[in-house]
Short mmCIF file of C-alpha atoms in Angstrom, two decimals:
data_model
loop_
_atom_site.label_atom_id
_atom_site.label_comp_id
_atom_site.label_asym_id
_atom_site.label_seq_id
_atom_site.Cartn_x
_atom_site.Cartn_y
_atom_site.Cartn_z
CA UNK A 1477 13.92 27.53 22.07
CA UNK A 1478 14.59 24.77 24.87
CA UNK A 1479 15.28 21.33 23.47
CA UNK A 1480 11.65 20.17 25.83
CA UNK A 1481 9.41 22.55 23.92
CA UNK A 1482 7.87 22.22 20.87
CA UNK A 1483 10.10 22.70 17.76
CA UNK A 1484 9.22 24.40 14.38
CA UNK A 1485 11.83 23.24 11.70
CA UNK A 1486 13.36 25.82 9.55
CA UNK A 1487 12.33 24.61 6.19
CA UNK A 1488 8.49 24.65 7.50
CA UNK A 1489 9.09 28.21 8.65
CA UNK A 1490 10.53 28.85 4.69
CA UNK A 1491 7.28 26.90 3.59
CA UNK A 1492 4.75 28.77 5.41
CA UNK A 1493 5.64 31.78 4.67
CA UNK A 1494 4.06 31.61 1.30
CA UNK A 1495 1.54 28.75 1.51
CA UNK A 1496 -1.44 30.06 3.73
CA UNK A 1497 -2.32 26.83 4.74
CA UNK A 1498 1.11 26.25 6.28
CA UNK A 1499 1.10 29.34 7.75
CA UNK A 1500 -2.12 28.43 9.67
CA UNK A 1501 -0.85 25.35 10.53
CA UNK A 1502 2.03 26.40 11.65
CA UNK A 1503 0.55 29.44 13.80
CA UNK A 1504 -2.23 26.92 15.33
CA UNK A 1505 1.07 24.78 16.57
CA UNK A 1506 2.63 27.00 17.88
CA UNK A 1507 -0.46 28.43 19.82
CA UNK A 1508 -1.30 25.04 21.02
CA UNK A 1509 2.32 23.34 21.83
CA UNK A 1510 4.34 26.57 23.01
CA UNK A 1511 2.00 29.12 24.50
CA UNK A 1512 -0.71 26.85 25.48
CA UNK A 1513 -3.40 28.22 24.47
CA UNK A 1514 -6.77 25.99 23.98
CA UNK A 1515 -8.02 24.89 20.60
CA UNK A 1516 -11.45 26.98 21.19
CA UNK A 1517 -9.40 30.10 21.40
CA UNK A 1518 -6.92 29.05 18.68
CA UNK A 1519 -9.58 28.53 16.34
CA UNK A 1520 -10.98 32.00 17.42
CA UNK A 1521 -8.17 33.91 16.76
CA UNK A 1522 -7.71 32.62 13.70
CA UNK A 1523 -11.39 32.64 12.42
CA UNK A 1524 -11.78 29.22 11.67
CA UNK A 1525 -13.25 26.30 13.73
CA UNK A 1526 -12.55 24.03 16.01
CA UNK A 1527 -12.64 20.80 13.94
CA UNK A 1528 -10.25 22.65 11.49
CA UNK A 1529 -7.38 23.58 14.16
CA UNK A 1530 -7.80 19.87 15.47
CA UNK A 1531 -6.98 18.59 11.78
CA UNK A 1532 -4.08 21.13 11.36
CA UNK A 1533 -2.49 19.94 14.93
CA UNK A 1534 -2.86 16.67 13.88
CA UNK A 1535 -1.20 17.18 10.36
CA UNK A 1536 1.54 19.23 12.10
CA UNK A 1537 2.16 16.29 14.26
CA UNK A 1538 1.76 13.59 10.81
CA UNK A 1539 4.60 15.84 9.13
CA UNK A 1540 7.12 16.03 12.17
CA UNK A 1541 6.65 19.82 12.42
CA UNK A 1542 6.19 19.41 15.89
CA UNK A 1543 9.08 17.73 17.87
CA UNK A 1544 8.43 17.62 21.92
CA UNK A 1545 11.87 16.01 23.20
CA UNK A 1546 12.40 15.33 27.30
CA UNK A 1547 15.64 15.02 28.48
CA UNK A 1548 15.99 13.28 32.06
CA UNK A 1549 17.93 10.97 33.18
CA UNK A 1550 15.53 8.47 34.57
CA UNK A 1551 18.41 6.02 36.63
CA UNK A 1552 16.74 7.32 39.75
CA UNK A 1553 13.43 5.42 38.79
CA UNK A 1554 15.10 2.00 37.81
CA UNK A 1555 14.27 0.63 41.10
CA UNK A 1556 10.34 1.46 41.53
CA UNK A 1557 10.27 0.44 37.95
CA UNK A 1558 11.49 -3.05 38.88
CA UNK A 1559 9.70 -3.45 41.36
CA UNK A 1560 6.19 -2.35 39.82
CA UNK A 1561 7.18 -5.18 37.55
CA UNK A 1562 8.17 -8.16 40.00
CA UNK A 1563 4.95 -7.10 42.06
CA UNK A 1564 2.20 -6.97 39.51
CA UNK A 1565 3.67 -9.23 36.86
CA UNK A 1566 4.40 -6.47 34.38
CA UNK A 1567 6.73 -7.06 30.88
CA UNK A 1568 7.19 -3.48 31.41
CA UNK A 1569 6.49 -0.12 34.26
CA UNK A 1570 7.26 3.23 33.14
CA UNK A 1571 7.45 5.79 35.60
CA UNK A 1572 7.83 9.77 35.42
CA UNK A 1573 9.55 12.16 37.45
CA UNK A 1574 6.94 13.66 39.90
CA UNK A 1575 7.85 14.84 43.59
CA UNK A 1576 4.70 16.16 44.76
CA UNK A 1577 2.48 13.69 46.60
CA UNK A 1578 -0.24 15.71 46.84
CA UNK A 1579 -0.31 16.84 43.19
CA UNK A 1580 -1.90 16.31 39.89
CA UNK A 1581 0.31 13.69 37.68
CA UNK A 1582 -1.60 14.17 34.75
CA UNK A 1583 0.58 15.86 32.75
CA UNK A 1584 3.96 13.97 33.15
CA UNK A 1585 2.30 10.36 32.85
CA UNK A 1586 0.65 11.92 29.65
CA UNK A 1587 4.05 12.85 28.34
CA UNK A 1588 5.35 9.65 29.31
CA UNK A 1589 2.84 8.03 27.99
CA UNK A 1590 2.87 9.52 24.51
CA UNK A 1591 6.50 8.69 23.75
CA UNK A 1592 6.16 4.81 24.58
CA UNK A 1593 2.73 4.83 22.53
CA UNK A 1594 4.34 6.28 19.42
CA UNK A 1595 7.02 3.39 18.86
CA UNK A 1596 4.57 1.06 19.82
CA UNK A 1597 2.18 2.19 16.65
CA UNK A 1598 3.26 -0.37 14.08
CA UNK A 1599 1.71 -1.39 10.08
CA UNK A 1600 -1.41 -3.75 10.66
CA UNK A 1601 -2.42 -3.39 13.81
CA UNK A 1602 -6.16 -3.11 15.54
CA UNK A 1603 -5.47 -0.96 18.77
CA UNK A 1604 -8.12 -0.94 21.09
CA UNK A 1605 -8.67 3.27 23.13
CA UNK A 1606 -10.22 4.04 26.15
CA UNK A 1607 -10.73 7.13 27.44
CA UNK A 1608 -10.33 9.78 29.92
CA UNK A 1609 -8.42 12.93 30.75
CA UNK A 1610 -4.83 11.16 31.01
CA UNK A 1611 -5.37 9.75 27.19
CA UNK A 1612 -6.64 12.92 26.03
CA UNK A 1613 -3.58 14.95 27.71
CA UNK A 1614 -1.34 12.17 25.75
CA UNK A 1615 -2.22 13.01 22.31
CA UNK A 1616 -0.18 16.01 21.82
CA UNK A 1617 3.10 13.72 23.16
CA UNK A 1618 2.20 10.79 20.64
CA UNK A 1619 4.30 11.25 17.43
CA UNK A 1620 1.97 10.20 14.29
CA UNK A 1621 2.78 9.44 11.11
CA UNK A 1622 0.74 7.35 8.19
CA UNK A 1623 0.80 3.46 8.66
CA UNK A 1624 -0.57 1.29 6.70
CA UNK A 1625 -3.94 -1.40 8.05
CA UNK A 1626 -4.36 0.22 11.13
CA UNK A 1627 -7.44 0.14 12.97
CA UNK A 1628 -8.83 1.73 16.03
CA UNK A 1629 -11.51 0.90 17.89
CA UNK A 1630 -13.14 2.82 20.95
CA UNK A 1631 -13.81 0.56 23.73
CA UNK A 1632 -16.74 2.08 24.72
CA UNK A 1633 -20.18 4.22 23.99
CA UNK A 1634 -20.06 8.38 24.19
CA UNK A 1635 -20.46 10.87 26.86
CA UNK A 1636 -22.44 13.84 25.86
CA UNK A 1637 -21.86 16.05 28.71
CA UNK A 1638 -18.08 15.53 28.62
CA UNK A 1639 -17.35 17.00 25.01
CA UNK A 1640 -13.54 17.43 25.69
CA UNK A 1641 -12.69 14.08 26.94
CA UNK A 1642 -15.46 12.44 24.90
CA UNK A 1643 -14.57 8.58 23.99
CA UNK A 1644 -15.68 9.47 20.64
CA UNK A 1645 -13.28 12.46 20.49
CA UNK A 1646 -10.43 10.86 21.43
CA UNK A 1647 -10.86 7.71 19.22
CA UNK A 1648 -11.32 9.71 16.24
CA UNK A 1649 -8.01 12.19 16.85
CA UNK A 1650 -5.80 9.47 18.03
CA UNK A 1651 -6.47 7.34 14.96
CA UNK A 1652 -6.51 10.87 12.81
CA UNK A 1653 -2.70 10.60 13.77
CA UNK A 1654 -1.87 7.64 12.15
CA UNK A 1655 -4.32 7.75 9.08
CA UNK A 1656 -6.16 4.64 10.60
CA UNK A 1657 -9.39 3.21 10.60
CA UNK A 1658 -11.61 4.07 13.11
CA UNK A 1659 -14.93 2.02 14.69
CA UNK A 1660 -16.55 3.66 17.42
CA UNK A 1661 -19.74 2.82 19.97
CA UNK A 1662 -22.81 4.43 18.49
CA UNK A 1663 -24.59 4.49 21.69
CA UNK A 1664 -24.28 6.23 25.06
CA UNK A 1665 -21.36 5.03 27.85
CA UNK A 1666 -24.32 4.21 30.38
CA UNK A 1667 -27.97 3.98 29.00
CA UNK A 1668 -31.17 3.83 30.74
CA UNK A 1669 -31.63 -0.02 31.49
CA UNK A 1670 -30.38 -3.33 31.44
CA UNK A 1671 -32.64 -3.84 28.51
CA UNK A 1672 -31.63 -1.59 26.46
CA UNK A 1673 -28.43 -2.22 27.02
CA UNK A 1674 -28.86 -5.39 25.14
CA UNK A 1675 -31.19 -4.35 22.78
CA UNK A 1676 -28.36 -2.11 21.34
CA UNK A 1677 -25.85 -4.87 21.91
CA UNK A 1678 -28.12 -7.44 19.66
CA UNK A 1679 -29.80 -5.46 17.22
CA UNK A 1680 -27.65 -2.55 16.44
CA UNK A 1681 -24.16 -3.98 15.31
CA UNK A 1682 -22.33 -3.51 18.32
CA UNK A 1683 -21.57 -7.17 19.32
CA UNK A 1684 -19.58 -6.75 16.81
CA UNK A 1685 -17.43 -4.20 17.23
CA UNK A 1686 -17.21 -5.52 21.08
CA UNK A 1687 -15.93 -8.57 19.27
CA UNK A 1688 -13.57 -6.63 17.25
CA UNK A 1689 -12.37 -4.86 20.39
CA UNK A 1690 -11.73 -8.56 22.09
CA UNK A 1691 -9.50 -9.35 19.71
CA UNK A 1692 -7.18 -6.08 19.54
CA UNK A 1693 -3.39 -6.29 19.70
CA UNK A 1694 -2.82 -3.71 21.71
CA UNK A 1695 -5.67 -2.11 24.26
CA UNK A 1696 -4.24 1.66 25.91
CA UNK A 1697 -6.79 1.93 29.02
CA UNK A 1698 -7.05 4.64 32.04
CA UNK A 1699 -9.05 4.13 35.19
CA UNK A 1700 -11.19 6.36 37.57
CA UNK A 1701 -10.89 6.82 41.05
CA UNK A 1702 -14.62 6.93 42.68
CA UNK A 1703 -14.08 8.85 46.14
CA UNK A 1704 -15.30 12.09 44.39
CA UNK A 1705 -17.00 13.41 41.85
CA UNK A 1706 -14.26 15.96 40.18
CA UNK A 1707 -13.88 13.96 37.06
CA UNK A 1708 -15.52 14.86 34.34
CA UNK A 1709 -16.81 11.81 32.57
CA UNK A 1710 -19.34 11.18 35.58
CA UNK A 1711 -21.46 14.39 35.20
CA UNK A 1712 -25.08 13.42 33.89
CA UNK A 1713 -24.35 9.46 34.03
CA UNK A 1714 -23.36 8.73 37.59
CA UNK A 1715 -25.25 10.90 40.59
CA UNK A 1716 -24.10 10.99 43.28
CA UNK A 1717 -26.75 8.65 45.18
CA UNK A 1718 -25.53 6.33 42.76
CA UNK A 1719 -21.73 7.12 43.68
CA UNK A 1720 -21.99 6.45 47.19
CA UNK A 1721 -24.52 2.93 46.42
CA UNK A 1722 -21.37 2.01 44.66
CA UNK A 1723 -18.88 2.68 47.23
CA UNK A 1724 -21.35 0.99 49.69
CA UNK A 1725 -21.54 -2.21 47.18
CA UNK A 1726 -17.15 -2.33 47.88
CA UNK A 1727 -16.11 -0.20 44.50
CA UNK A 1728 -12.99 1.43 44.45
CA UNK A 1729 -13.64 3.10 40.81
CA UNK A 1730 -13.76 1.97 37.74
CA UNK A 1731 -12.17 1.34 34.56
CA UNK A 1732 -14.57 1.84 31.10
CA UNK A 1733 -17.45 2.22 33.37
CA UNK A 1734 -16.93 -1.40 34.68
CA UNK A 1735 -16.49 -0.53 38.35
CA UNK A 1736 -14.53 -2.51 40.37
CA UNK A 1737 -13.42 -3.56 44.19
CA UNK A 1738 -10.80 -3.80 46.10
CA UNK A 1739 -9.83 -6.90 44.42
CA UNK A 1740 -10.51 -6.03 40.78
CA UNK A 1741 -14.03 -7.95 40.56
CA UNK A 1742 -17.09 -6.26 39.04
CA UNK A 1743 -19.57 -5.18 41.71
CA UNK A 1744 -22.95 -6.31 41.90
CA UNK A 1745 -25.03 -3.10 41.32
CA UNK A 1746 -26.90 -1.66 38.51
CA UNK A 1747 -24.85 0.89 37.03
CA UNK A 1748 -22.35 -2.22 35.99
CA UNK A 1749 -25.40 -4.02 34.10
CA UNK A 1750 -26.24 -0.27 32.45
CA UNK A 1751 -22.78 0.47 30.61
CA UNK A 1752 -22.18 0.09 27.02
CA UNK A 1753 -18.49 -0.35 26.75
CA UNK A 1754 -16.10 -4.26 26.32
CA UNK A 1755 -16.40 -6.24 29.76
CA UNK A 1756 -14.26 -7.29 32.02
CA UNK A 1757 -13.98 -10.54 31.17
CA UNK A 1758 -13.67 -9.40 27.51
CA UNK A 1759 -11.08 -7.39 28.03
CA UNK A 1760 -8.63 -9.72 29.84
CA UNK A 1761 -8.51 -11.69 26.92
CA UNK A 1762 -6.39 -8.98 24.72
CA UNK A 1763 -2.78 -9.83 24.75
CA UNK A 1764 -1.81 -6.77 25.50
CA UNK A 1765 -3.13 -3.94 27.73
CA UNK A 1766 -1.57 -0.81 28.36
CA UNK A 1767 -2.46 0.84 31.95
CA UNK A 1768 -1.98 4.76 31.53
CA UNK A 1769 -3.26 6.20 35.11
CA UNK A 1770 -2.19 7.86 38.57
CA UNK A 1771 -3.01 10.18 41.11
CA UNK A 1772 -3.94 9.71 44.91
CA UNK A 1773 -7.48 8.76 44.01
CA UNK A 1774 -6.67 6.12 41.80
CA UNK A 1775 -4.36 4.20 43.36
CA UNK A 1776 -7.17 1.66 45.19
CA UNK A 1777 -8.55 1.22 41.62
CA UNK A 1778 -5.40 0.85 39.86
CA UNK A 1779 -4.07 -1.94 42.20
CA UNK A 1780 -7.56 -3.28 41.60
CA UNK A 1781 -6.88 -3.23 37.34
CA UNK A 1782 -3.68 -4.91 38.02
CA UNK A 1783 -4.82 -7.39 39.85
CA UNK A 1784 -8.38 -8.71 37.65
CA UNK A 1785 -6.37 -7.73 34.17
CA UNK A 1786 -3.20 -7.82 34.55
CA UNK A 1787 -1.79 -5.33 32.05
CA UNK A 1788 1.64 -6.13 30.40
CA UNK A 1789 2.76 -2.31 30.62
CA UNK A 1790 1.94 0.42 33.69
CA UNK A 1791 2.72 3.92 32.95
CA UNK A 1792 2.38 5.92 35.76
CA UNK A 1793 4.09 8.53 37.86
CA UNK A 1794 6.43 8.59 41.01
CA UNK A 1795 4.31 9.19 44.12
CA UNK A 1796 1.79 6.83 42.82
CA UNK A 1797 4.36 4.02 42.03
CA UNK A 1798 5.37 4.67 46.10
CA UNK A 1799 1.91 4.32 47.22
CA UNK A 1800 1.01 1.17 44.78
CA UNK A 1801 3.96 -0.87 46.41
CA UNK A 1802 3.24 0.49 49.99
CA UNK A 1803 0.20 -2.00 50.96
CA UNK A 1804 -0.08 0.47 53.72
CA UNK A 1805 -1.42 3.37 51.89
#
């Protein structure tokens, strides 16, 4: 099998043969990692459900059954990287391979992504998770294993309509990985009013989990462009009257439903006073924030996140690199 595809060791394969549970396990990784087939269908043709194939992937991953290795010689890339770093102030820019300016980056800035998360995971730490389709690609790519004391904590409410790239979801399988703790928003991303918005902040207990979130170690974060209405999060929460208000009020997208403009300041329109998720302001005051994100749409709101919170590391993918030091584009 090619050293960039998933790997199945040879004493697993001896293993599974007579443990049934291994040999699920096993199976479901190899469904999932090699032939790409979704967990829905993997947990149909195997006859269990989906919550169990999620746990096996994620023990596969736990016992280093699963190796994804990427060999490329990145020298090419030294240059954008430095200068994504002297431009926006960055300790660190990471930037994939990707030739195709019109494309979808997902994919390789997940990959990316995943290996610089998994030797960042250390004992003791309180990691703070967004959300969005770039973290949820990432999780197969992040290398788990059991640590002891850590703690992750969503950094904002649910999204019912979005069950695949649900805050929630992701939360609970990324800290699944690494046998950690996990505090998440019980409440929706965007409710119904300003009111309730901090009725559930001061009488439900999640001041203090926003709290918590404030003072994470480590926050990973993505951010949406707002010029259409492909991505999935938006469905049910954001129409689109409310879409174009917002681009009318200046914002270029948003990042944890805090939308943003062109220079990385919250705009002044309801939807912003409606979300459930860590601030702004709140956020800026981790140490250290993690910017996972590309793609044509999100460039304006990206250079926008750099700019109000000023991330220590940007991973991110060629093209968009280009167009983030280009002022022109």
């Amino acid at each position: 099998m090619p050293e960039d595809q998933a790997a199945i060791t040879n004493g697993t394969r001896e293993r599974a043969a007579t443990d049934p549970h291994n040999q699920m396990r096993i199976r479901a990784a190899w469904l999932y990692f090699v032939e790409g087939v979704t967990q829905s269908e993997i947990a149909k043709k195997l006859g269990v459900n989906r919550i169990l194939i999620t746990r096996l992937l994620s023990e596969a991953r736990k016992r280093g059954e699963v190796i994804i290795r990427i060999k490329s010689d990145l020298a090419s890339l030294v240059e954008l990287q430095q200068g994504l770093e002297d431009r926006f102030g960055l300790s660190k820019a990471i930037v994939a391979p990707f030739e195709d300016p019109e494309g979808d980056p997902t994919r390789v800035i997940a990959l990316a992504a995943g290996g610089y998360v998994s030797g960042l995971m250390i004992h003791n730490m309180t990691i703070g998770v967004g959300w969005g389709r770039t973290l949820h690609t990432m999780l197969p790519f992040v290398e788990g294993r059991a640590l002891r004391g850590v703690r992750v904590i969503s950094l904002l409410g649910g999204i019912a309509q979005a069950r695949r790239f649900n805050p929630a979801e992701f939360a609970w399988q990324f800290a699944e990985l690494f046998d950690a703790e996990g505090f998440l928003i019980p409440a929706p991303a965007i409710v119904d009013s300003e009111q309730t918005k901090h009725a559930l902040l001061e009488h439900c207990g999640l001041e203090q989990i926003m709290q918590m979130a404030e003072t994470c170690d480590v926050a990973l974060l993505s951010c949406g462009g707002i010029s259409t209405l492909t991505t999935s999060y938006r469905l049910g929460h954001v129409s689109e009257a409310e879409r174009q208000s917002l681009i009318k009020a200046g914002a270029v997208g948003d990042i944890l439903y805090n939308f943003l403009d062109k220079d990385g300041r919250p705009v002044d329109h309801p939807v912003n006073e409606r979300s459930i998720s860590i601030s702004v302001d709140r956020l800026a005051r981790v140490a250290n924030k993690v910017l996972i994100s590309g793609g044509v749409e999100k460039t304006g709101i990206m250079r926008a996140t750099l700019k109000s919170l000023r991330p220590s590391v940007l991973v991110t993918d060629e093209m968009t690199a280009l167009r983030l030091l280009d002022e022109t584009r």
